[in-house]
PDB file of C-alpha atoms in Angstrom:
ATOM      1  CA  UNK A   1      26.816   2.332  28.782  1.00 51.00           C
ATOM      2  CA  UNK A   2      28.040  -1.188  29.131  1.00 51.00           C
ATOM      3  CA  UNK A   3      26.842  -3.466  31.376  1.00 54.00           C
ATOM      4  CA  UNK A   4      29.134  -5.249  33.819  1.00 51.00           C
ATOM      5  CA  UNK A   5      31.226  -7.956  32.484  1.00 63.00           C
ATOM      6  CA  UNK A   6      28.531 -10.758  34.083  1.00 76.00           C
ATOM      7  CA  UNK A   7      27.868 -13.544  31.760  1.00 79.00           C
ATOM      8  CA  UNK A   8      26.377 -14.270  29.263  1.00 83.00           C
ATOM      9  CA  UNK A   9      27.389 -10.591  28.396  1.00 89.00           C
ATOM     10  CA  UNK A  10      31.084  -9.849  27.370  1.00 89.00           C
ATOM     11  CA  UNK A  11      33.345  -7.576  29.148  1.00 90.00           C
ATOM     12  CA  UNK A  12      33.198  -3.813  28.190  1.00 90.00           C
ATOM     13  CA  UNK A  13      36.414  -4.490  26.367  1.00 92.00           C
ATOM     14  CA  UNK A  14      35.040  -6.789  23.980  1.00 93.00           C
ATOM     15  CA  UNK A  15      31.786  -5.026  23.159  1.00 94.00           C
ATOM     16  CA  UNK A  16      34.442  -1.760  22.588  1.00 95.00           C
ATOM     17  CA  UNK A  17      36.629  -3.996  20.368  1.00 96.00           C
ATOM     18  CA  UNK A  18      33.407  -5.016  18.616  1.00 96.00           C
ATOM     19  CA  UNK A  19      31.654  -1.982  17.949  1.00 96.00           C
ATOM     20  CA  UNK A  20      34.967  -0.192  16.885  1.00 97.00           C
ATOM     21  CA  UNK A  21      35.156  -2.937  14.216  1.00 97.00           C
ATOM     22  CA  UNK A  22      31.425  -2.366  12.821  1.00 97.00           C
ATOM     23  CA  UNK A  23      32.605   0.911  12.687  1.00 96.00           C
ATOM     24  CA  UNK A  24      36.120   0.254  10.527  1.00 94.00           C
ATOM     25  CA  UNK A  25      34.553  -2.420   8.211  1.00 93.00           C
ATOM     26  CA  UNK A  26      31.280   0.080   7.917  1.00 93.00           C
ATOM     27  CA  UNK A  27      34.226   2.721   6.413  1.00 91.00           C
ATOM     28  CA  UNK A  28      35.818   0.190   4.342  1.00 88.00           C
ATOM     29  CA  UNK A  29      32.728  -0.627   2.343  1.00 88.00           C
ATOM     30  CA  UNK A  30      32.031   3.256   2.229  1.00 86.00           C
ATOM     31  CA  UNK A  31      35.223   4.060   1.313  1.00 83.00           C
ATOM     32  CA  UNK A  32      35.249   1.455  -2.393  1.00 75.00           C
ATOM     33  CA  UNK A  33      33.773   3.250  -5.139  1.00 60.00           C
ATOM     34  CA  UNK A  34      30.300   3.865  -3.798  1.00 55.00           C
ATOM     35  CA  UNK A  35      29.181   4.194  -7.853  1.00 55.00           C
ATOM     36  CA  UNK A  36      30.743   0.740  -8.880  1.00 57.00           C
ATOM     37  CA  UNK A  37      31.726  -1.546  -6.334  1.00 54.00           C
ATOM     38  CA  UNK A  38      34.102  -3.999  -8.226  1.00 60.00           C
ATOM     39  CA  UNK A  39      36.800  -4.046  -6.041  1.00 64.00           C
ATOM     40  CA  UNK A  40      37.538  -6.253  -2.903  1.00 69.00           C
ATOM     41  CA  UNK A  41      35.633  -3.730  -0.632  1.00 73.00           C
ATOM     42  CA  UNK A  42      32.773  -4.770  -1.577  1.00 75.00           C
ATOM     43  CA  UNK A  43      32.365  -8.461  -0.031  1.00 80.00           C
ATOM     44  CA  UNK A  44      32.632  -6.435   3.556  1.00 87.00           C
ATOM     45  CA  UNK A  45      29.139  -5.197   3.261  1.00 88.00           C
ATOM     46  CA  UNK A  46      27.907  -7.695   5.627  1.00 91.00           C
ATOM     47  CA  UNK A  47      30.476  -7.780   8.363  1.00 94.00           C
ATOM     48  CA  UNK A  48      28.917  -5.185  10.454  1.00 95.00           C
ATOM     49  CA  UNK A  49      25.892  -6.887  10.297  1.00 96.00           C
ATOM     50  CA  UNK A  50      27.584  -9.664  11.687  1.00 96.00           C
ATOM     51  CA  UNK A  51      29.540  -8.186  14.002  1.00 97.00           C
ATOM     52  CA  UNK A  52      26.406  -7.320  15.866  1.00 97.00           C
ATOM     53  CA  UNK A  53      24.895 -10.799  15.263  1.00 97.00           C
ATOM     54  CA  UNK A  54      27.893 -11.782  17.498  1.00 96.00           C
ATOM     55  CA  UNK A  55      27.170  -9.424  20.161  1.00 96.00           C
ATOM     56  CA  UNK A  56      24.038 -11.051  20.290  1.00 96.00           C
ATOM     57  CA  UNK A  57      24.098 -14.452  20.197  1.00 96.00           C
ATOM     58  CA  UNK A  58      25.035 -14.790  23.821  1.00 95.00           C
ATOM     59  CA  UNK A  59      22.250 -12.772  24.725  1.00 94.00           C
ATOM     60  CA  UNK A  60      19.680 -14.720  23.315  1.00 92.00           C
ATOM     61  CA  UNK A  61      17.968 -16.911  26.630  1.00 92.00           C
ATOM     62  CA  UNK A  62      17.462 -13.711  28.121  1.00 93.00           C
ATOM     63  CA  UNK A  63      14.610 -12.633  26.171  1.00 93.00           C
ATOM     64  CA  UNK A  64      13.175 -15.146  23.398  1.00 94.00           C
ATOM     65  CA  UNK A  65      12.566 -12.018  21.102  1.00 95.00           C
ATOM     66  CA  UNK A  66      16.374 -11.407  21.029  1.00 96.00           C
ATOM     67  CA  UNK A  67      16.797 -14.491  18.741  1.00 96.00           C
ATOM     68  CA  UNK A  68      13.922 -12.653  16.747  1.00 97.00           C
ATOM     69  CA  UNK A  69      16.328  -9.874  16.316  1.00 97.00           C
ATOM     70  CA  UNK A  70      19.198 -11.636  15.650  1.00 97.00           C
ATOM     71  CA  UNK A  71      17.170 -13.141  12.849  1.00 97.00           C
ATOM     72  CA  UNK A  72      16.273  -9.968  11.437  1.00 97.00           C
ATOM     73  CA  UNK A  73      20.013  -8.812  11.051  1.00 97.00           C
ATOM     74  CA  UNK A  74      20.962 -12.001   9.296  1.00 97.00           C
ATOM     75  CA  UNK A  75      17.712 -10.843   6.504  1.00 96.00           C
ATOM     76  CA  UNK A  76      19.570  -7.842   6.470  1.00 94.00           C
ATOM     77  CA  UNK A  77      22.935  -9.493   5.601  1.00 93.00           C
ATOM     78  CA  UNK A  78      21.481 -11.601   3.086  1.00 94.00           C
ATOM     79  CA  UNK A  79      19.457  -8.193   1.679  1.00 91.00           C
ATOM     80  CA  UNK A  80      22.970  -7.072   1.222  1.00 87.00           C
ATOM     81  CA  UNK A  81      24.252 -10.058  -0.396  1.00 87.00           C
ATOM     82  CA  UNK A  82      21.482  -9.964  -3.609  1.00 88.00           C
ATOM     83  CA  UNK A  83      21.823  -6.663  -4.009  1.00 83.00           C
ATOM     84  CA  UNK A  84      25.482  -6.939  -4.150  1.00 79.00           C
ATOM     85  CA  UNK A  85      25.496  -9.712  -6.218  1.00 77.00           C
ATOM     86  CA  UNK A  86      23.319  -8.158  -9.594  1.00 71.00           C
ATOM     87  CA  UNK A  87      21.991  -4.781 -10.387  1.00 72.00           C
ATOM     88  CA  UNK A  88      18.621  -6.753 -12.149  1.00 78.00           C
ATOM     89  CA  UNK A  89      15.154  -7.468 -10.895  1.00 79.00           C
ATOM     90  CA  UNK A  90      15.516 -10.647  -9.401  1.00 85.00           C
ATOM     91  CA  UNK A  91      18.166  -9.467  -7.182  1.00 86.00           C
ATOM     92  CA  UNK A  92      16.618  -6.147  -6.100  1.00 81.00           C
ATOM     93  CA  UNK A  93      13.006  -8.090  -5.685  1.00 83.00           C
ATOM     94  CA  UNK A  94      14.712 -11.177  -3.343  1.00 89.00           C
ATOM     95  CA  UNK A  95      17.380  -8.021  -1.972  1.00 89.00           C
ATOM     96  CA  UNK A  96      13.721  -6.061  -1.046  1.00 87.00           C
ATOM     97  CA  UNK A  97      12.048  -9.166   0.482  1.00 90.00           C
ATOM     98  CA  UNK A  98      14.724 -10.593   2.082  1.00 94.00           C
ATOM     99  CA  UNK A  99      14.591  -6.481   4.289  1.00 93.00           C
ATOM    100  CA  UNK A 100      11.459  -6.947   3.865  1.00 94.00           C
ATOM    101  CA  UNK A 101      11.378 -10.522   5.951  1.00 95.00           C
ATOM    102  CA  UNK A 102      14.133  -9.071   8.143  1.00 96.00           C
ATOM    103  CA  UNK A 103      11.832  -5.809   8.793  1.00 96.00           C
ATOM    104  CA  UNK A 104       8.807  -8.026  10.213  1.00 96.00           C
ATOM    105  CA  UNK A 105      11.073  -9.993  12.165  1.00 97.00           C
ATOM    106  CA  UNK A 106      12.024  -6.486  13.806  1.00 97.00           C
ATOM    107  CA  UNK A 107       8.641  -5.437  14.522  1.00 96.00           C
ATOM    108  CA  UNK A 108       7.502  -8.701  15.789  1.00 96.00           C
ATOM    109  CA  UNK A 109      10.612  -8.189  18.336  1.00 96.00           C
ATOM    110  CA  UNK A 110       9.695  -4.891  19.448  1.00 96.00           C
ATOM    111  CA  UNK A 111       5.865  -5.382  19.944  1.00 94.00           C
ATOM    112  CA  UNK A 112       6.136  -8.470  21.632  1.00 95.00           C
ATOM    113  CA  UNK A 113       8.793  -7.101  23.934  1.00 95.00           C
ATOM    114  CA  UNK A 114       7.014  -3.919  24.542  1.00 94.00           C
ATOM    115  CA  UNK A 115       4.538  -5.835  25.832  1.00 92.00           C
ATOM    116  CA  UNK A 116       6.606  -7.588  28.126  1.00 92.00           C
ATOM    117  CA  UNK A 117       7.800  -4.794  29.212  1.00 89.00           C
ATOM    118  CA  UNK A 118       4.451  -3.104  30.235  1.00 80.00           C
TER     119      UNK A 118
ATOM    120  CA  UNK B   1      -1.380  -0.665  22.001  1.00 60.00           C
ATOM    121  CA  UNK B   2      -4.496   1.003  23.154  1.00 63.00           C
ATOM    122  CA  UNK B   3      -3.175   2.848  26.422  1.00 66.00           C
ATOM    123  CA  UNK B   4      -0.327   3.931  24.075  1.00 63.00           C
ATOM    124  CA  UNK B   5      -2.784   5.461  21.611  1.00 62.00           C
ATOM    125  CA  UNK B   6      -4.924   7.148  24.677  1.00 67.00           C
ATOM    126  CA  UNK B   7      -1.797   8.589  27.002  1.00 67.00           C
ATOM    127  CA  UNK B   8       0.545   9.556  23.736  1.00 72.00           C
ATOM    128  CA  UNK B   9      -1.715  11.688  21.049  1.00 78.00           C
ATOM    129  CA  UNK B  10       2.141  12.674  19.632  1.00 81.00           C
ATOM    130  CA  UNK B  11       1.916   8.700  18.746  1.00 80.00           C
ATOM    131  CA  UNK B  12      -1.259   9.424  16.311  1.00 84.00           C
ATOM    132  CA  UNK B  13       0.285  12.349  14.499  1.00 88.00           C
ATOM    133  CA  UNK B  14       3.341  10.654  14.494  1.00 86.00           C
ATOM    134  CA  UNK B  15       1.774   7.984  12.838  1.00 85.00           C
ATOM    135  CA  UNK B  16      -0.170  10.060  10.291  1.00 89.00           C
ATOM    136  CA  UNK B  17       3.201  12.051   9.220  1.00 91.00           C
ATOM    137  CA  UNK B  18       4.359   8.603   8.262  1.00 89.00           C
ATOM    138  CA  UNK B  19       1.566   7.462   6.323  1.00 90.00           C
ATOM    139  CA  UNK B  20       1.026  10.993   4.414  1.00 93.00           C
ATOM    140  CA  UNK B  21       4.783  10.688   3.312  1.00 93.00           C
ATOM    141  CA  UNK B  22       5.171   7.009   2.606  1.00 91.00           C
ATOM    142  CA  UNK B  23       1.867   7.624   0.171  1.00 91.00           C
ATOM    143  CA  UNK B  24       3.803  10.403  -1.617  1.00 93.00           C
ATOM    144  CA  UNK B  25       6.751   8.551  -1.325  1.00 93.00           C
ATOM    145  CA  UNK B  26       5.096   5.383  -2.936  1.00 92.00           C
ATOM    146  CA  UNK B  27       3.023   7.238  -5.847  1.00 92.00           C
ATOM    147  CA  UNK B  28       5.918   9.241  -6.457  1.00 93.00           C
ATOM    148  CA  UNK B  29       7.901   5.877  -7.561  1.00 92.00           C
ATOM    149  CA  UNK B  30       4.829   4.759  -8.829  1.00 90.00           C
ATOM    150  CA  UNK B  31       4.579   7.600 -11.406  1.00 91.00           C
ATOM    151  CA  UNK B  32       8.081   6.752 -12.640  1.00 89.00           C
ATOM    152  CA  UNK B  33       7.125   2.649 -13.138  1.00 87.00           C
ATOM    153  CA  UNK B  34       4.726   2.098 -15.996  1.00 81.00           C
ATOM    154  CA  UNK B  35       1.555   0.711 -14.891  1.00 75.00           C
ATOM    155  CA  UNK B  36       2.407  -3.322 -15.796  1.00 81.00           C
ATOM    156  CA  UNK B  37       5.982  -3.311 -13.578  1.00 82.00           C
ATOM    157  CA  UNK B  38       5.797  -5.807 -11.341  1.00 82.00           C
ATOM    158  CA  UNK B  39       8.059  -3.609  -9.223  1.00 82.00           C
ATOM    159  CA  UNK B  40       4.458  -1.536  -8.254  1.00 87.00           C
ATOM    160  CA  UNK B  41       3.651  -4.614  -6.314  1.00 86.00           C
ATOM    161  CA  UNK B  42       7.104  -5.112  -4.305  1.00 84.00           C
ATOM    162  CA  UNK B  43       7.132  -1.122  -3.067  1.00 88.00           C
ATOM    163  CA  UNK B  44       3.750  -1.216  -2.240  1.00 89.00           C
ATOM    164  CA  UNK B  45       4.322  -3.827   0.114  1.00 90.00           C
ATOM    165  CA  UNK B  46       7.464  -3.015   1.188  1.00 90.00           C
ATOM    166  CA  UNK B  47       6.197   0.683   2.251  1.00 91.00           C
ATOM    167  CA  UNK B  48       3.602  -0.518   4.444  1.00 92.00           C
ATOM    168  CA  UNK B  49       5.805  -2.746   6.432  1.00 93.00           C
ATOM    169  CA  UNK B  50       8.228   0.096   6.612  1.00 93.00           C
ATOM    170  CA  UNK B  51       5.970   2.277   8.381  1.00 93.00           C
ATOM    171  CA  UNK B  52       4.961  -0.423  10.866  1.00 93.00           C
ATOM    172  CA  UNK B  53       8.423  -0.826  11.373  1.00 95.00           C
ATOM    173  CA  UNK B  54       9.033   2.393  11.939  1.00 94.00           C
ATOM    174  CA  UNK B  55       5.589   2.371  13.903  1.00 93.00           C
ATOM    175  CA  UNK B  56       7.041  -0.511  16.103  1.00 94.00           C
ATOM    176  CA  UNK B  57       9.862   1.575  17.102  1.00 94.00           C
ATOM    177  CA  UNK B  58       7.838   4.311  18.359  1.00 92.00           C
ATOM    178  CA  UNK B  59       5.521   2.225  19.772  1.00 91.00           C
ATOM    179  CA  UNK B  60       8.302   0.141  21.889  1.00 94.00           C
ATOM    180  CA  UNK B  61       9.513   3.801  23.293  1.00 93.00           C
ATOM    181  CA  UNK B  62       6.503   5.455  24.586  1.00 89.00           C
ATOM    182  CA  UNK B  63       5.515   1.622  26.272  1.00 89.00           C
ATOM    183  CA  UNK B  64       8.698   1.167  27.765  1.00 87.00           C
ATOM    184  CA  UNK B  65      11.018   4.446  27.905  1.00 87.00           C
ATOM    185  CA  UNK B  66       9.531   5.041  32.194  1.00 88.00           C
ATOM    186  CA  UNK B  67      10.133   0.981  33.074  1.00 90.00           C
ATOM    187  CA  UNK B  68      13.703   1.435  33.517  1.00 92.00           C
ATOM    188  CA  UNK B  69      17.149   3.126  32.309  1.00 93.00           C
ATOM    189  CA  UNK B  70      18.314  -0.074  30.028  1.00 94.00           C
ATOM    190  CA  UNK B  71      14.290  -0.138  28.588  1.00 94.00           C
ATOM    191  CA  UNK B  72      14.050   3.458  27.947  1.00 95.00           C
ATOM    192  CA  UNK B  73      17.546   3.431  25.876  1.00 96.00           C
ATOM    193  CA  UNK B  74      16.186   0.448  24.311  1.00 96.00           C
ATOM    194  CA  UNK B  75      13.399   2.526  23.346  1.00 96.00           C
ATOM    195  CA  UNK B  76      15.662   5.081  22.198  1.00 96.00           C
ATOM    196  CA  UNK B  77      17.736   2.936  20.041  1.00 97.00           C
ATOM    197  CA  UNK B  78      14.975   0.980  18.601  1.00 97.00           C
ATOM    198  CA  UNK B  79      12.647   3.974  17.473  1.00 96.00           C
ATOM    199  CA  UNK B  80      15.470   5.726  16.043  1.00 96.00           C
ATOM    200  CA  UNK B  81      17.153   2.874  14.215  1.00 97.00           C
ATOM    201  CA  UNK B  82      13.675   1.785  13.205  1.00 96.00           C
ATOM    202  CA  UNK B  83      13.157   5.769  11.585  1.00 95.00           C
ATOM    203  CA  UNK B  84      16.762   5.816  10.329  1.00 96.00           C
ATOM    204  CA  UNK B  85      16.118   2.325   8.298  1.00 94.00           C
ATOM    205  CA  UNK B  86      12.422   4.470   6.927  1.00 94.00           C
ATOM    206  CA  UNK B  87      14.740   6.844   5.253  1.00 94.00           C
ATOM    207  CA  UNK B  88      17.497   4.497   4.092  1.00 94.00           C
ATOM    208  CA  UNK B  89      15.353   2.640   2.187  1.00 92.00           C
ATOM    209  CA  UNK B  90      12.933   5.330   0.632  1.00 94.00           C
ATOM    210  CA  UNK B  91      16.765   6.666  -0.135  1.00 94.00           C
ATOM    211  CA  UNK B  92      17.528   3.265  -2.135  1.00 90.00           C
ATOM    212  CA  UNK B  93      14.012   3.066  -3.808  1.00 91.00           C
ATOM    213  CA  UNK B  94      13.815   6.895  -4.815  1.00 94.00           C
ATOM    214  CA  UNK B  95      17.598   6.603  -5.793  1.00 93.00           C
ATOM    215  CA  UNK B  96      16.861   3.615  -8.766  1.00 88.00           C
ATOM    216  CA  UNK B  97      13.020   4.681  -9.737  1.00 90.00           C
ATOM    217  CA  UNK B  98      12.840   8.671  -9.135  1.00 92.00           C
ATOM    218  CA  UNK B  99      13.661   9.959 -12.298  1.00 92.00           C
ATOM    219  CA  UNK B 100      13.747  13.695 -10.773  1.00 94.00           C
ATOM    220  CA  UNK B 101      15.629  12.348  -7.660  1.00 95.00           C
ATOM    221  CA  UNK B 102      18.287  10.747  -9.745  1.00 94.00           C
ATOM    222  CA  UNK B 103      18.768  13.747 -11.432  1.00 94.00           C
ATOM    223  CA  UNK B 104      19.575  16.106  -8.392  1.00 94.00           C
ATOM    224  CA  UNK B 105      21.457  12.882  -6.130  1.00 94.00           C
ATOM    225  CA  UNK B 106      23.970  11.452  -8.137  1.00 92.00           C
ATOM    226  CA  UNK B 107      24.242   7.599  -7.371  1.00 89.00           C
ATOM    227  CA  UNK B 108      27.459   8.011  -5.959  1.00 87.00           C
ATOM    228  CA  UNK B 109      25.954  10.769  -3.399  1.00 90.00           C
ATOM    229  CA  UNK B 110      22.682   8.279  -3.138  1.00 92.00           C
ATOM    230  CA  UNK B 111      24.865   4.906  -2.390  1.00 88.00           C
ATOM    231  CA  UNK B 112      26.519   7.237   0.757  1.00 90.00           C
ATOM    232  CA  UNK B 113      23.402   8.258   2.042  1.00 93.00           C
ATOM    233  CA  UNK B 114      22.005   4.546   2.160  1.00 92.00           C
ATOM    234  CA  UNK B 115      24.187   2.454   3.477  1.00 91.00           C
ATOM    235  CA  UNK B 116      25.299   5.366   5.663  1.00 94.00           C
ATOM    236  CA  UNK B 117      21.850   5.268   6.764  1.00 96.00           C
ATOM    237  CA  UNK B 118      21.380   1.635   6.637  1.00 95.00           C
ATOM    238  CA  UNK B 119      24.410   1.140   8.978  1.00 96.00           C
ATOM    239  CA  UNK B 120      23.734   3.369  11.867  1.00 97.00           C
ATOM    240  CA  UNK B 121      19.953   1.931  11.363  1.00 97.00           C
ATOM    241  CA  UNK B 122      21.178  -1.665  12.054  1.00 97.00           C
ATOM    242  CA  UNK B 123      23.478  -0.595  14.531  1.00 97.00           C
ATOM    243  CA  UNK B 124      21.105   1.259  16.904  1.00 97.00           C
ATOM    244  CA  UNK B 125      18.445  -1.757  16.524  1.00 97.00           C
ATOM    245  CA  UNK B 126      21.223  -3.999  17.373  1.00 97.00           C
ATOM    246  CA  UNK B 127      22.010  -2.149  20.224  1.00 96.00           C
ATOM    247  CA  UNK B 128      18.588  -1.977  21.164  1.00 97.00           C
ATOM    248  CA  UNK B 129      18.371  -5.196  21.936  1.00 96.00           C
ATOM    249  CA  UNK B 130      21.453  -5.722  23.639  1.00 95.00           C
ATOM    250  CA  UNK B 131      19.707  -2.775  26.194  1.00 95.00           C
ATOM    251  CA  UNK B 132      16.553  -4.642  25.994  1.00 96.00           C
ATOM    252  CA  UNK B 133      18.925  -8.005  27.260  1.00 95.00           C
ATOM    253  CA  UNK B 134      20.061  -5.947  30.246  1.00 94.00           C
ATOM    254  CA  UNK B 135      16.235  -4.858  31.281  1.00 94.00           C
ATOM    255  CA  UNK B 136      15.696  -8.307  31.539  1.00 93.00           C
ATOM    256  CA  UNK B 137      18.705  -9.572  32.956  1.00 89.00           C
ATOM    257  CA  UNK B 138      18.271  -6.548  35.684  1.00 82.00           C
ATOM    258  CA  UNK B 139      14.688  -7.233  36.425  1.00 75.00           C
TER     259      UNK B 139
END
């Protein structure tokens, strides 16, 4: 699955190590009160999210539309943040745009780099 | 976009599907807001972009899943993350406006089933572009 540990990728080791961490701190958050998150768990909501932002980064001169990814996930993380932060409608209407930012961002990526592609 | 649409007919009804359930989806919710929530506005919006993500997805996988190995899991990753993220969020938005919904999900249920969701969603488009890096580092 992994690619060969040329630069700028990492080694297979590293992506492993990486990807079993979105995995752990992707339980932790699911395993805090899923109903009312007011304990510690809940300011891990992100870290996946960043944990593939990192897995990224060094991959981003290869294509110029995987900084437009990249982009998207950190809308995303901030998504998470206000709707973390407030159950009101200020922070579920910036929580929905912020997706909603990081959701054009996506498709941006993936039609521009379809065409590429073909 | 056009050859897509000509060679991959399963791309139109795909398409369709989408739109038929994002409108009940959408009017749905709508039928639970009262007719001056400003709310109306956001899920309107935020439904049509969700399909075109979703859309985008699909669309990346039938253009580029025969270019290569690293392309055509790209596609892969991309259209089902981008599907995955559909239901994650019409999970989220049916979970705090669906009166009905909320009554047979309980929140707790409903808060497993999106960020479940919204997890594996990020992580497959994530990974989607790390295939799409190797494509292009290949090529």
């Amino acid at each position: 699955m992994y690619s060969p540990n040329q630069k700028p990728f990492f080694s297979s080791t590293t992506y492993i190590v990486l990807d079993a961490l979105f995995v752990i701190f992707s339980a932790l958050y699911l395993m805090g009160d899923a109903d009312h998150m007011d304990n510690f768990l809940k300011y891990v909501k992100a870290v996946p999210v960043w944990i593939l932002v990192v897995q990224l980064i060094p991959l981003r001169d290869i294509h110029r539309h995987i900084t437009t990814i990249i982009v998207g996930l950190l809308f995303g993380s901030v998504g998470d943040m206000f709707l973390l932060w407030g159950d009101n409608f200020i922070c579920f209407a910036l929580g929905a745009l912020s997706f909603l930012v990081g959701h054009i961002f996506y498709v941006t990526a993936m039609v521009h780099i379809a065409e590429d592609l073909a | 976009m056009e050859n897509v649409l000509k060679t991959y007919p399963l791309y139109i009804i795909i398409w369709l599907l989408l739109v038929m359930f994002s409108f009940f989806s959408i009017s749905t919710l709508n039928s639970n807001l009262s007719g001056t929530d400003p709310i109306r506005y956001v899920l309107d919006l935020y439904g049509t972009i969700l399909v075109l993500l979703t859309m985008g997805g699909f669309f990346f996988f039938f253009t580029g899943r025969t270019v290569s190995d690293s392309s055509y899991w790209a596609g892969l990753l991309f259209m089902f993350g981008s599907l995955v993220f559909f239901f994650s969020d019409n999970f989220l938005a049916h979970g705090k406006y669906n009166d009905t919904y909320k009554h047979r999900v309980t929140a707790s249920t409903n808060a497993y089933f999106i960020m479940i969701t919204y997890y594996a969603a990020q992580f497959m488009i994530g990974k989607g572009a790390y295939f799409v890096a190797v494509h292009f580092r290949e090529a």
